[in-house]
PDB file of C-alpha atoms in Angstrom:
ATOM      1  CA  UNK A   1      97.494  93.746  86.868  1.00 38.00           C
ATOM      2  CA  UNK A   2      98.422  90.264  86.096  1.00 36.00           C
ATOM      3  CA  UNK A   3     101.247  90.201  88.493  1.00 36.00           C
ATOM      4  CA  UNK A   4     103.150  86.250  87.614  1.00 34.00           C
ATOM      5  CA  UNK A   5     103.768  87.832  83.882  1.00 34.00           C
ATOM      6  CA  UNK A   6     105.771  90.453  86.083  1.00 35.00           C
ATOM      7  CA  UNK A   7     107.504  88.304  88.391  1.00 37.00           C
ATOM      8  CA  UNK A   8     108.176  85.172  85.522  1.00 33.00           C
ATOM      9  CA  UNK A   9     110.676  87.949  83.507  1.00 37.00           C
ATOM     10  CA  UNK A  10     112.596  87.970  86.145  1.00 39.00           C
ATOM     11  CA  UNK A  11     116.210  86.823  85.746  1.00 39.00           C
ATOM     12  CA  UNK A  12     117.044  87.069  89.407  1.00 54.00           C
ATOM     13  CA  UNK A  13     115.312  87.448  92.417  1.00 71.00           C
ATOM     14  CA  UNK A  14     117.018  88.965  95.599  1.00 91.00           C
ATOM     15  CA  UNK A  15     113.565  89.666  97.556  1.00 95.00           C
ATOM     16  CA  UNK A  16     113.191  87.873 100.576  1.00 97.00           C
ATOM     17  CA  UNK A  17     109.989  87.123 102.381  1.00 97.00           C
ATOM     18  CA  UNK A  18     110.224  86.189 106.221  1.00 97.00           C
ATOM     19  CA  UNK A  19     108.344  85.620 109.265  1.00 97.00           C
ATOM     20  CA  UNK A  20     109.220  88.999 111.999  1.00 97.00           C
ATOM     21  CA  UNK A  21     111.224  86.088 114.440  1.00 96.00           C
ATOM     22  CA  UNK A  22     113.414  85.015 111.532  1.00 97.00           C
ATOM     23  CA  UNK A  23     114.339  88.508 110.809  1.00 98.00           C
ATOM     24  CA  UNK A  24     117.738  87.395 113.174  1.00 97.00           C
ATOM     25  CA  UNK A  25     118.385  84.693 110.394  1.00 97.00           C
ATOM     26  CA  UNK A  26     120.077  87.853 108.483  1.00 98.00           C
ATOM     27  CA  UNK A  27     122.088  89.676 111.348  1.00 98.00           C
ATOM     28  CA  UNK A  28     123.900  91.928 108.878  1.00 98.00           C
ATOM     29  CA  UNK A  29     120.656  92.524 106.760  1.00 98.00           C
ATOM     30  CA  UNK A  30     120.910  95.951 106.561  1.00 98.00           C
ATOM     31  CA  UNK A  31     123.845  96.093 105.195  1.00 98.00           C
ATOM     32  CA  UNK A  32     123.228  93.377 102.659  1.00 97.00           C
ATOM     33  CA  UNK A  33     120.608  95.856 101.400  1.00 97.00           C
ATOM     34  CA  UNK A  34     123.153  98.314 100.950  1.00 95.00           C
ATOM     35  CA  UNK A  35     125.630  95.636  98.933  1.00 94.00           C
ATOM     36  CA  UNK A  36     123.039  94.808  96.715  1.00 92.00           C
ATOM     37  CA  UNK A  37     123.274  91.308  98.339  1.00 95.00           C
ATOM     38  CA  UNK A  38     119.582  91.670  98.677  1.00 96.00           C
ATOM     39  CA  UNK A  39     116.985  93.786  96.958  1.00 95.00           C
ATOM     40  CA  UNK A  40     114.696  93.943 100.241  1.00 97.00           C
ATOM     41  CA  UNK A  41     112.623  92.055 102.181  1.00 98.00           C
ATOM     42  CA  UNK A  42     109.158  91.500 103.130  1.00 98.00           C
ATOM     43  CA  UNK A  43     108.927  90.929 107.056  1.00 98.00           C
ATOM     44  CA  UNK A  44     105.529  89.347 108.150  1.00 98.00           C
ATOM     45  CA  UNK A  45     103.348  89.877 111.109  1.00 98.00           C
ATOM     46  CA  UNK A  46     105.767  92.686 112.839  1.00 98.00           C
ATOM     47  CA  UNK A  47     102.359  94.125 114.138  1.00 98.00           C
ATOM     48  CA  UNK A  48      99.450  92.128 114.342  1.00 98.00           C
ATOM     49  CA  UNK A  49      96.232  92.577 112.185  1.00 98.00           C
ATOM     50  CA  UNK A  50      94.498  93.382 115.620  1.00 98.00           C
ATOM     51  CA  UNK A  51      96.914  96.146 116.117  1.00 98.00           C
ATOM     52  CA  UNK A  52      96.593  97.953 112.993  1.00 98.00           C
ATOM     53  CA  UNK A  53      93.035  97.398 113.199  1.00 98.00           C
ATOM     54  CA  UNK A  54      93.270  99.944 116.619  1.00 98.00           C
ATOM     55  CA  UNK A  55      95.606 102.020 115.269  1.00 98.00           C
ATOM     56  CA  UNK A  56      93.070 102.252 112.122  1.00 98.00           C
ATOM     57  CA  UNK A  57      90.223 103.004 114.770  1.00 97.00           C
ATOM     58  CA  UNK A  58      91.761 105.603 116.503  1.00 97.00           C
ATOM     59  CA  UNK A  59      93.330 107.523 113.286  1.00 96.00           C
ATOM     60  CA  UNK A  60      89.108 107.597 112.496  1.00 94.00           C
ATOM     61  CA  UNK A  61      88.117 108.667 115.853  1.00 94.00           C
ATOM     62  CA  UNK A  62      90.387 111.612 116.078  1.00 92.00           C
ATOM     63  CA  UNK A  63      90.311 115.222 114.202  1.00 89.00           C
ATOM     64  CA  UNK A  64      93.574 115.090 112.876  1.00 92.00           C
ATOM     65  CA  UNK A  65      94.759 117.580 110.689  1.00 89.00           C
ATOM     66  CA  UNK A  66      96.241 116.039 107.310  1.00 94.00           C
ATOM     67  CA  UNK A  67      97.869 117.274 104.874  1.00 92.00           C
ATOM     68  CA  UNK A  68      97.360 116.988 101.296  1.00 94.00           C
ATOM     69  CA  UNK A  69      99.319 115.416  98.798  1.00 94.00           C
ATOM     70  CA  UNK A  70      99.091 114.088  95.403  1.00 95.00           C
ATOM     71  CA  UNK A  71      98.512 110.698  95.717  1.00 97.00           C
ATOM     72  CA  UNK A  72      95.924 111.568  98.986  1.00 97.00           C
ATOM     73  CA  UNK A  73      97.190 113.057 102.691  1.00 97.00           C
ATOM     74  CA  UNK A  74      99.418 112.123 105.180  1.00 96.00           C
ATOM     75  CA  UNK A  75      99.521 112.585 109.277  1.00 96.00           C
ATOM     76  CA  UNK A  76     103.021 113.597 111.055  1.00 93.00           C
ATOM     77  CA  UNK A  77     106.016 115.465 109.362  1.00 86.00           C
ATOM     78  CA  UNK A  78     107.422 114.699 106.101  1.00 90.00           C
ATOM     79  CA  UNK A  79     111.379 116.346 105.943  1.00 92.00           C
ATOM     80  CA  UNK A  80     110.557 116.468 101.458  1.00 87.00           C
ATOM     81  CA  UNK A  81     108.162 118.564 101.990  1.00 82.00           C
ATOM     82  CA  UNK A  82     109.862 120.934 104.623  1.00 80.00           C
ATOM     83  CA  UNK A  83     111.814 123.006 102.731  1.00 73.00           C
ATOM     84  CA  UNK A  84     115.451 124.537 103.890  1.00 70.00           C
ATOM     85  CA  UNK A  85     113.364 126.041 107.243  1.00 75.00           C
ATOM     86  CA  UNK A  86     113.182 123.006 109.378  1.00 89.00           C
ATOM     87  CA  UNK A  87     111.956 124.446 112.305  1.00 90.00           C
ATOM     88  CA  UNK A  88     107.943 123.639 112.057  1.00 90.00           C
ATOM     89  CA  UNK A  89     109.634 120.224 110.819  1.00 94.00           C
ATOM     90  CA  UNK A  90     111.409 119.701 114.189  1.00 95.00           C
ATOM     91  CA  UNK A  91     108.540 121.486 116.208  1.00 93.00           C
ATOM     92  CA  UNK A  92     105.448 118.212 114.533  1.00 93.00           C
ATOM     93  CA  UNK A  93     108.072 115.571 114.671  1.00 95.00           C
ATOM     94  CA  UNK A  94     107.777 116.253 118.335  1.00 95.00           C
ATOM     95  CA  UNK A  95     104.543 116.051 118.680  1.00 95.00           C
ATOM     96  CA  UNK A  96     103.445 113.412 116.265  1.00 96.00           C
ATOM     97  CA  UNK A  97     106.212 111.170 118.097  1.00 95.00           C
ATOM     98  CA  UNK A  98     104.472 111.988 121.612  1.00 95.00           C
ATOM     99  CA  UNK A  99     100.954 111.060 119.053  1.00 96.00           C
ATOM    100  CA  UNK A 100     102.704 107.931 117.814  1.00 96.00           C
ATOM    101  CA  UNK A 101     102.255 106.836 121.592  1.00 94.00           C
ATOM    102  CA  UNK A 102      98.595 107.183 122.017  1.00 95.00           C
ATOM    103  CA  UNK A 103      98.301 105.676 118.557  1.00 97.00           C
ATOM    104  CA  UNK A 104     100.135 102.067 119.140  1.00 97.00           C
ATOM    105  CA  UNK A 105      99.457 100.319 122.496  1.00 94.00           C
ATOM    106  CA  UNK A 106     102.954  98.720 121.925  1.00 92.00           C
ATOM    107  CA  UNK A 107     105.638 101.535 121.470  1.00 96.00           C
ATOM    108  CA  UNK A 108     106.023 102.175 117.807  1.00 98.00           C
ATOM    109  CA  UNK A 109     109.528 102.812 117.784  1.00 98.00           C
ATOM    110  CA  UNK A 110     110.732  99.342 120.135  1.00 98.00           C
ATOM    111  CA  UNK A 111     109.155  97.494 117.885  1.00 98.00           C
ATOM    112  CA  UNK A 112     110.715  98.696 114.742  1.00 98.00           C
ATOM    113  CA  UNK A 113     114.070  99.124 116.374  1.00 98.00           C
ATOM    114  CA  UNK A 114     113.770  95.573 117.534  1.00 98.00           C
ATOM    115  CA  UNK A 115     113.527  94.633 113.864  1.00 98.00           C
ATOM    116  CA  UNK A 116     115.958  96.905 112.872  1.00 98.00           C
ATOM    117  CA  UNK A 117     118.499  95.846 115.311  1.00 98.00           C
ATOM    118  CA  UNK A 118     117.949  92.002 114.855  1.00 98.00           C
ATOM    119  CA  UNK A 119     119.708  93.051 111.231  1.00 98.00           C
ATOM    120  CA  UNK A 120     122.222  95.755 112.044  1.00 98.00           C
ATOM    121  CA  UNK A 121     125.126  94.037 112.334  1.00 98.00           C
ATOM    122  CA  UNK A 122     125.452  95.198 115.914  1.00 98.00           C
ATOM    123  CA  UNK A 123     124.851  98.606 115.326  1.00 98.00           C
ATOM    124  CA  UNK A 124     123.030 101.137 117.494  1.00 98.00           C
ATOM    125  CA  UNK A 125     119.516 101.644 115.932  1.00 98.00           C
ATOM    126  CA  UNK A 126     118.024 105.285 116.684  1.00 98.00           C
ATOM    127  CA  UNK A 127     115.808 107.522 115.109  1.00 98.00           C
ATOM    128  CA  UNK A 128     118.232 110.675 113.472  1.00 98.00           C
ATOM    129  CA  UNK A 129     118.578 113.498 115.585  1.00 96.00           C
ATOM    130  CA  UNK A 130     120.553 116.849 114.564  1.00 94.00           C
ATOM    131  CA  UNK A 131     123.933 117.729 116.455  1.00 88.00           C
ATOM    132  CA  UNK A 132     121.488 120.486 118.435  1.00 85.00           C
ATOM    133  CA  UNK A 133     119.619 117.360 119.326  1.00 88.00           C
ATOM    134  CA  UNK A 134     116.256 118.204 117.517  1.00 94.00           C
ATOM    135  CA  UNK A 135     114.813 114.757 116.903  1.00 96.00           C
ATOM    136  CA  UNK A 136     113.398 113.509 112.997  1.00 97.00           C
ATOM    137  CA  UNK A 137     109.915 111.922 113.168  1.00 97.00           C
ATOM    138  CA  UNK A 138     110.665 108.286 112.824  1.00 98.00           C
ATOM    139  CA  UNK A 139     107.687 108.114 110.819  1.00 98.00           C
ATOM    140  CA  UNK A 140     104.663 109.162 108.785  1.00 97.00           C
ATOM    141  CA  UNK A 141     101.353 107.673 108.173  1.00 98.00           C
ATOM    142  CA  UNK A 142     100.473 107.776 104.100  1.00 98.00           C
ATOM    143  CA  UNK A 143      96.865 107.697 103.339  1.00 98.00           C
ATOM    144  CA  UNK A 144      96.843 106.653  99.522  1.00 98.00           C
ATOM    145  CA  UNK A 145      93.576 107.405  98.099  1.00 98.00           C
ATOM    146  CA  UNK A 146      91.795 105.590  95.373  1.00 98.00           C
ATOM    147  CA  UNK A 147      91.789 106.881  91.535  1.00 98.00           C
ATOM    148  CA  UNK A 148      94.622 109.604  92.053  1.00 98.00           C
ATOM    149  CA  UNK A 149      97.131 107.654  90.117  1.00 97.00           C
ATOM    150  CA  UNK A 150      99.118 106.097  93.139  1.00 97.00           C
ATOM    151  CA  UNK A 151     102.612 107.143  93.899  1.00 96.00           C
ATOM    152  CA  UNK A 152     104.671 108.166  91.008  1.00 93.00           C
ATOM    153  CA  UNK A 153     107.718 105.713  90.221  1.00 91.00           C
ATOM    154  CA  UNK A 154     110.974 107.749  91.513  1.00 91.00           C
ATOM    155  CA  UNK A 155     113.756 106.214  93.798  1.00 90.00           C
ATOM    156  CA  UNK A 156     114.632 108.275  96.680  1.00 90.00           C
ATOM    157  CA  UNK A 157     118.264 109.115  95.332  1.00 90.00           C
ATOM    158  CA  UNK A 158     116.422 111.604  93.149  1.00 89.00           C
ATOM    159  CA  UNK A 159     115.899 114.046  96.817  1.00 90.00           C
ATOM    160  CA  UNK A 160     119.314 113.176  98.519  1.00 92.00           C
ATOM    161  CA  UNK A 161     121.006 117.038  96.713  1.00 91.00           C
ATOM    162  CA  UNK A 162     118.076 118.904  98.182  1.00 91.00           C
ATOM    163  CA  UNK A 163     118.784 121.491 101.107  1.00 90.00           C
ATOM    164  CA  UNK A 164     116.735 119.666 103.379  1.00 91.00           C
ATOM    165  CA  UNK A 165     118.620 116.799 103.438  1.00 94.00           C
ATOM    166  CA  UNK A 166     121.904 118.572 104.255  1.00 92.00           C
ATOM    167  CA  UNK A 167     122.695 117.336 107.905  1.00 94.00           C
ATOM    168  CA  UNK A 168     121.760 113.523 107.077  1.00 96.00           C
ATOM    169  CA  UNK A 169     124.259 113.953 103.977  1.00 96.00           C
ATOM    170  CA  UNK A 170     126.917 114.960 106.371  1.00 96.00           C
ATOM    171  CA  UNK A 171     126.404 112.105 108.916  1.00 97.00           C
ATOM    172  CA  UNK A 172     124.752 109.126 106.847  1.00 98.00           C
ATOM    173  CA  UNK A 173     125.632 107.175 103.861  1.00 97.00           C
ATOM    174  CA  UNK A 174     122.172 109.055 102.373  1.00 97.00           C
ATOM    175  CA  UNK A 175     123.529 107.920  99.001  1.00 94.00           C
ATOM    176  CA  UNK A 176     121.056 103.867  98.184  1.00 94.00           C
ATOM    177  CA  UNK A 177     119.773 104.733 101.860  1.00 97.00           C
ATOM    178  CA  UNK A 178     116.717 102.098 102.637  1.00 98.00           C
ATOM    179  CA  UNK A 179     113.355 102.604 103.008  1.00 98.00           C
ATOM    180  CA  UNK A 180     110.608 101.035 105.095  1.00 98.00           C
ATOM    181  CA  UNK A 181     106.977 100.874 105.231  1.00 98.00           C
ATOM    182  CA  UNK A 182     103.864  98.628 107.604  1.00 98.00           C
ATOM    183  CA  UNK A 183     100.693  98.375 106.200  1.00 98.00           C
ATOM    184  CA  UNK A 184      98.075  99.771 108.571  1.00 98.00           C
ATOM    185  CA  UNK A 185      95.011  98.750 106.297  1.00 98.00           C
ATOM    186  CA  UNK A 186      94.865  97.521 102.572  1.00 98.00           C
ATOM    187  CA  UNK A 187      92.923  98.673  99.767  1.00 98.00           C
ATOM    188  CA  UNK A 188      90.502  96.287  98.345  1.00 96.00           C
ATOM    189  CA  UNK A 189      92.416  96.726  95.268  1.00 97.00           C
ATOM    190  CA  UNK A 190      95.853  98.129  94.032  1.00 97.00           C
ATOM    191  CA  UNK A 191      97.835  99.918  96.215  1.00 98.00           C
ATOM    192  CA  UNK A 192     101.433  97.211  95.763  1.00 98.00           C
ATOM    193  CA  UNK A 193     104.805  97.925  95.622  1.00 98.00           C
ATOM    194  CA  UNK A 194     106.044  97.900  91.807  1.00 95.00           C
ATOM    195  CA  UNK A 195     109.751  97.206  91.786  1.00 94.00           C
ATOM    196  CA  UNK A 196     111.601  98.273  88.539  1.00 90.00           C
ATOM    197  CA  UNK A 197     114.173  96.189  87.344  1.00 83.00           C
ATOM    198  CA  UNK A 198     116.714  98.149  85.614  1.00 73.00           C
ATOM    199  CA  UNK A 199     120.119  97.561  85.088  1.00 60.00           C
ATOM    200  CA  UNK A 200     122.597  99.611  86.451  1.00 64.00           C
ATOM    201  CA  UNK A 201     123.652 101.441  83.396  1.00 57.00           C
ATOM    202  CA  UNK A 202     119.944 101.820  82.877  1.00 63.00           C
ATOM    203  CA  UNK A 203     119.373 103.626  86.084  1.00 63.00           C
ATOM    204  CA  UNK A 204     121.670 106.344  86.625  1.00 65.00           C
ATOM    205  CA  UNK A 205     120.294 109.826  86.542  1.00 64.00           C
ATOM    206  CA  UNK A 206     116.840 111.079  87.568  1.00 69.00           C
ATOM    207  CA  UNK A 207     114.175 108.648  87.050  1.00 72.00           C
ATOM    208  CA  UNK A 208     112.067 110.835  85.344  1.00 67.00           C
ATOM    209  CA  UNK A 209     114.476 110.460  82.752  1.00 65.00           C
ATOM    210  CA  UNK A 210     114.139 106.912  82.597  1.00 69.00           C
ATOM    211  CA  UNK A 211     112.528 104.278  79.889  1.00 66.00           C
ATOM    212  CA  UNK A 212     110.335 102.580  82.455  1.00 79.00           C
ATOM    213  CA  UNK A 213     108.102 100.798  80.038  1.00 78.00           C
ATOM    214  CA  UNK A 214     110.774  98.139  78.720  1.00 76.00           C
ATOM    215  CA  UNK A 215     111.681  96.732  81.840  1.00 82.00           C
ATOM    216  CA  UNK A 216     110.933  93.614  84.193  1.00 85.00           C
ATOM    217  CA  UNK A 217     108.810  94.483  87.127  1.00 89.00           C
ATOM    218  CA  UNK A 218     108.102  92.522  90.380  1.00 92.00           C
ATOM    219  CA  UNK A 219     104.948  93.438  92.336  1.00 95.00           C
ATOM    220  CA  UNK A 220     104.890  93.073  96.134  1.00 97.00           C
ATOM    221  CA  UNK A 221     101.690  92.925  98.306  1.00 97.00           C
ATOM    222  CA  UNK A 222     101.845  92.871 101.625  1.00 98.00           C
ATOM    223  CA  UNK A 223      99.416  91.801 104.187  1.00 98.00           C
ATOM    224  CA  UNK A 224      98.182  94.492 107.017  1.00 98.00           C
ATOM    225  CA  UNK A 225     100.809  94.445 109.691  1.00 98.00           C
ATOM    226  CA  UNK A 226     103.490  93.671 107.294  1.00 98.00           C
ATOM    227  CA  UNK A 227     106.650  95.128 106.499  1.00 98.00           C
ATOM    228  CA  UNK A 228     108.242  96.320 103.252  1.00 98.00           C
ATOM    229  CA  UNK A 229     112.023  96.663 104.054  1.00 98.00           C
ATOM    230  CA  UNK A 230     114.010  97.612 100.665  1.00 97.00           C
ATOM    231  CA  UNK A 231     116.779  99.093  98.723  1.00 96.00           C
ATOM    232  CA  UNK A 232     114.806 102.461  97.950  1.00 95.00           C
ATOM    233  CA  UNK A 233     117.096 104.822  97.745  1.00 92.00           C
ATOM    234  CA  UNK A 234     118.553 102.824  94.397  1.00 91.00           C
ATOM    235  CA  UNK A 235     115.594 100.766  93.031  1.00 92.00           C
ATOM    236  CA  UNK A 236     113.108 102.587  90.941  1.00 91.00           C
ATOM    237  CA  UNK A 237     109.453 102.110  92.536  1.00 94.00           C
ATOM    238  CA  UNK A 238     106.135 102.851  92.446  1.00 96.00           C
ATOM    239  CA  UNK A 239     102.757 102.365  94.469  1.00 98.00           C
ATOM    240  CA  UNK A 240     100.095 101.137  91.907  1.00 97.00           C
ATOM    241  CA  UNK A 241      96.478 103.290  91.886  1.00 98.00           C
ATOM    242  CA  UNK A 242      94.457 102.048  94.800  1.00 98.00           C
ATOM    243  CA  UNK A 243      90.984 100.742  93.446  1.00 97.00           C
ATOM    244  CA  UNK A 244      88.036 100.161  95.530  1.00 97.00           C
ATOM    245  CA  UNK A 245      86.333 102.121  98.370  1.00 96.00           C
ATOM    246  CA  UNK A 246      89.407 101.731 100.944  1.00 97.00           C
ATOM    247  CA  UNK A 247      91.951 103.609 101.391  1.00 98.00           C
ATOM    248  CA  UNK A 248      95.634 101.954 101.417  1.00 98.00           C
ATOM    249  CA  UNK A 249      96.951 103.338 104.995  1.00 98.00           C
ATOM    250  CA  UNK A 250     100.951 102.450 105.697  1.00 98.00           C
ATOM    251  CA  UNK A 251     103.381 104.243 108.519  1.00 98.00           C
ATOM    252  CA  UNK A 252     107.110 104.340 107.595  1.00 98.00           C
ATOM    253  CA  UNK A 253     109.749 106.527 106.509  1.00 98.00           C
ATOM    254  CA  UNK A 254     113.907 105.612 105.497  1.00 98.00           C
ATOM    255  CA  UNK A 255     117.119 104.139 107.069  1.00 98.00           C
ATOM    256  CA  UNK A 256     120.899 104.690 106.639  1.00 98.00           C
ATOM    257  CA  UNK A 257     124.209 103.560 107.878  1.00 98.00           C
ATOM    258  CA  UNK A 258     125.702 106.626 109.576  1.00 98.00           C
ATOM    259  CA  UNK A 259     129.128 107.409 108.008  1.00 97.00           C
ATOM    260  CA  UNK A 260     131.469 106.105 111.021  1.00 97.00           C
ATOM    261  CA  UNK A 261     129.154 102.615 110.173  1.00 97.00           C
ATOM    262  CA  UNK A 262     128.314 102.696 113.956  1.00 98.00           C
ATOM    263  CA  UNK A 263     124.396 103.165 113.862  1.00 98.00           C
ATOM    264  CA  UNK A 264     121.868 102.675 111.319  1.00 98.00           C
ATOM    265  CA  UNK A 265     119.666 106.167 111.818  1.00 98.00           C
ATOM    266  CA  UNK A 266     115.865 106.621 110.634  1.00 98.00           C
ATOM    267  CA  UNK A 267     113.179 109.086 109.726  1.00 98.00           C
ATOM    268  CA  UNK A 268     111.160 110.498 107.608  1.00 97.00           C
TER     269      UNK A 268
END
């Protein structure tokens, strides 16, 4: 994909790209996100290529039990595909947290929350948790798999009316919530971020809906231990077919300001 004809249509840019330590340079970034200030940001090096390279190692080493998808598996839960019975959701997020330790020498969640909180506007950062205090998984690890066709554009507003998501309606501003992704390993080919530039009268309703073809695009590729934080609830996105041998291998999930605007909640 020939992706400076994508990026020279552009009319405006609002993506930032940023080293992990400058990530203070936009204390209220989160929020920006949400004001359409900024489309979203690419944060470099928040994990270092050594890091994912272990992570990668171990993932291979162990007998995990993935579960299918279309666009390839995934390891830990996934609250989409849980259904209006949470409880084997709440029971693996458990688990896979307590996995998420043995996985990342440096604590998964510290690290992401240090991010997180360098742009919250002095919010509390936390992964969400249920007034019974059940605990979301702050996380899953996506194994896109080559020739399947990638991840289908969709924008994560599509999900937010589906009984599963009832509790986080109730306590978050799920409505443009944010998503976030780190790239564990990259395909040889393929495997980006496709942004769809639509205008706002262009976008409303379900994006299946939508005239996708007659739009400006940007394309975003980030490096392993990158991360991809952006405005997915709204924008209309895609992951392009991964090409190659590899597998693309990322670990994140979604943020939201909680409806008080004390604490920016995640999960996935």
């Amino acid at each position: 994909m020939n992706t400076s004809a994508i990026t020279s249509n552009l009319s405006t840019n609002k993506w930032l790209t940023l080293d992990a330590e400058s990530a203070s340079n936009y204390p209220d970034g989160i929020n920006q996100i949400y004001q359409d200030e900024i489309d979203g940001m690419m944060i470099k090096g928040v994990f270092t290529p050594a890091e994912m390279s272990e992570v990668k190692h171990k993932i291979e080493n162990n007998s995990y039990q993935l579960e299918p998808v279309k666009y390839g598996t995934t390891l830990g839960s996934i609250l989409m595909t849980a259904g209006s019975n949470l409880e084997k959701y709440f029971k693996n997020a458990a688990s896979f947290r307590a996995e998420l330790n043995k996985l990342f020498t440096t604590n998964f969640e510290a690290r992401v929350e240090a991010i997180f909180s360098m742009m919250s506007g002095g919010r509390t950062v936390e992964v969400a948790k249920e007034s019974d205090k059940r605990i979301y998984t702050p996380a899953t690890i996506r194994f896109v798999h080559p020739n399947l066709g990638g991840i289908l554009p969709h924008k994560n507003n599509d999900y937010i009316e589906e009984p599963f998501y009832s509790y986080l309606n109730q306590v978050t501003r799920l409505k443009d919530a944010l998503s976030y992704y780190i790239v564990i390993d990259k395909p040889e080919q393929g495997g980006d971020l496709l942004l769809y530039d639509l205008l706002p009268e262009q976008s409303i309703g379900l994006t299946k809906n939508l005239d996708l073809e007659n739009c400006s695009k940007r394309c975003i590729s980030p490096n392993v231990g990158d991360m991809i934080l952006f405005h997915g609830g709204k924008i209309v996105h895609k992951i392009i077919d991964v090409k190659g041998p590899k597998t693309r291998i990322t670990i994140g999930g979604f943020l939201a300001l909680s409806k008080d605007d004390r604490k920016i909640l995640y999960w996935s």
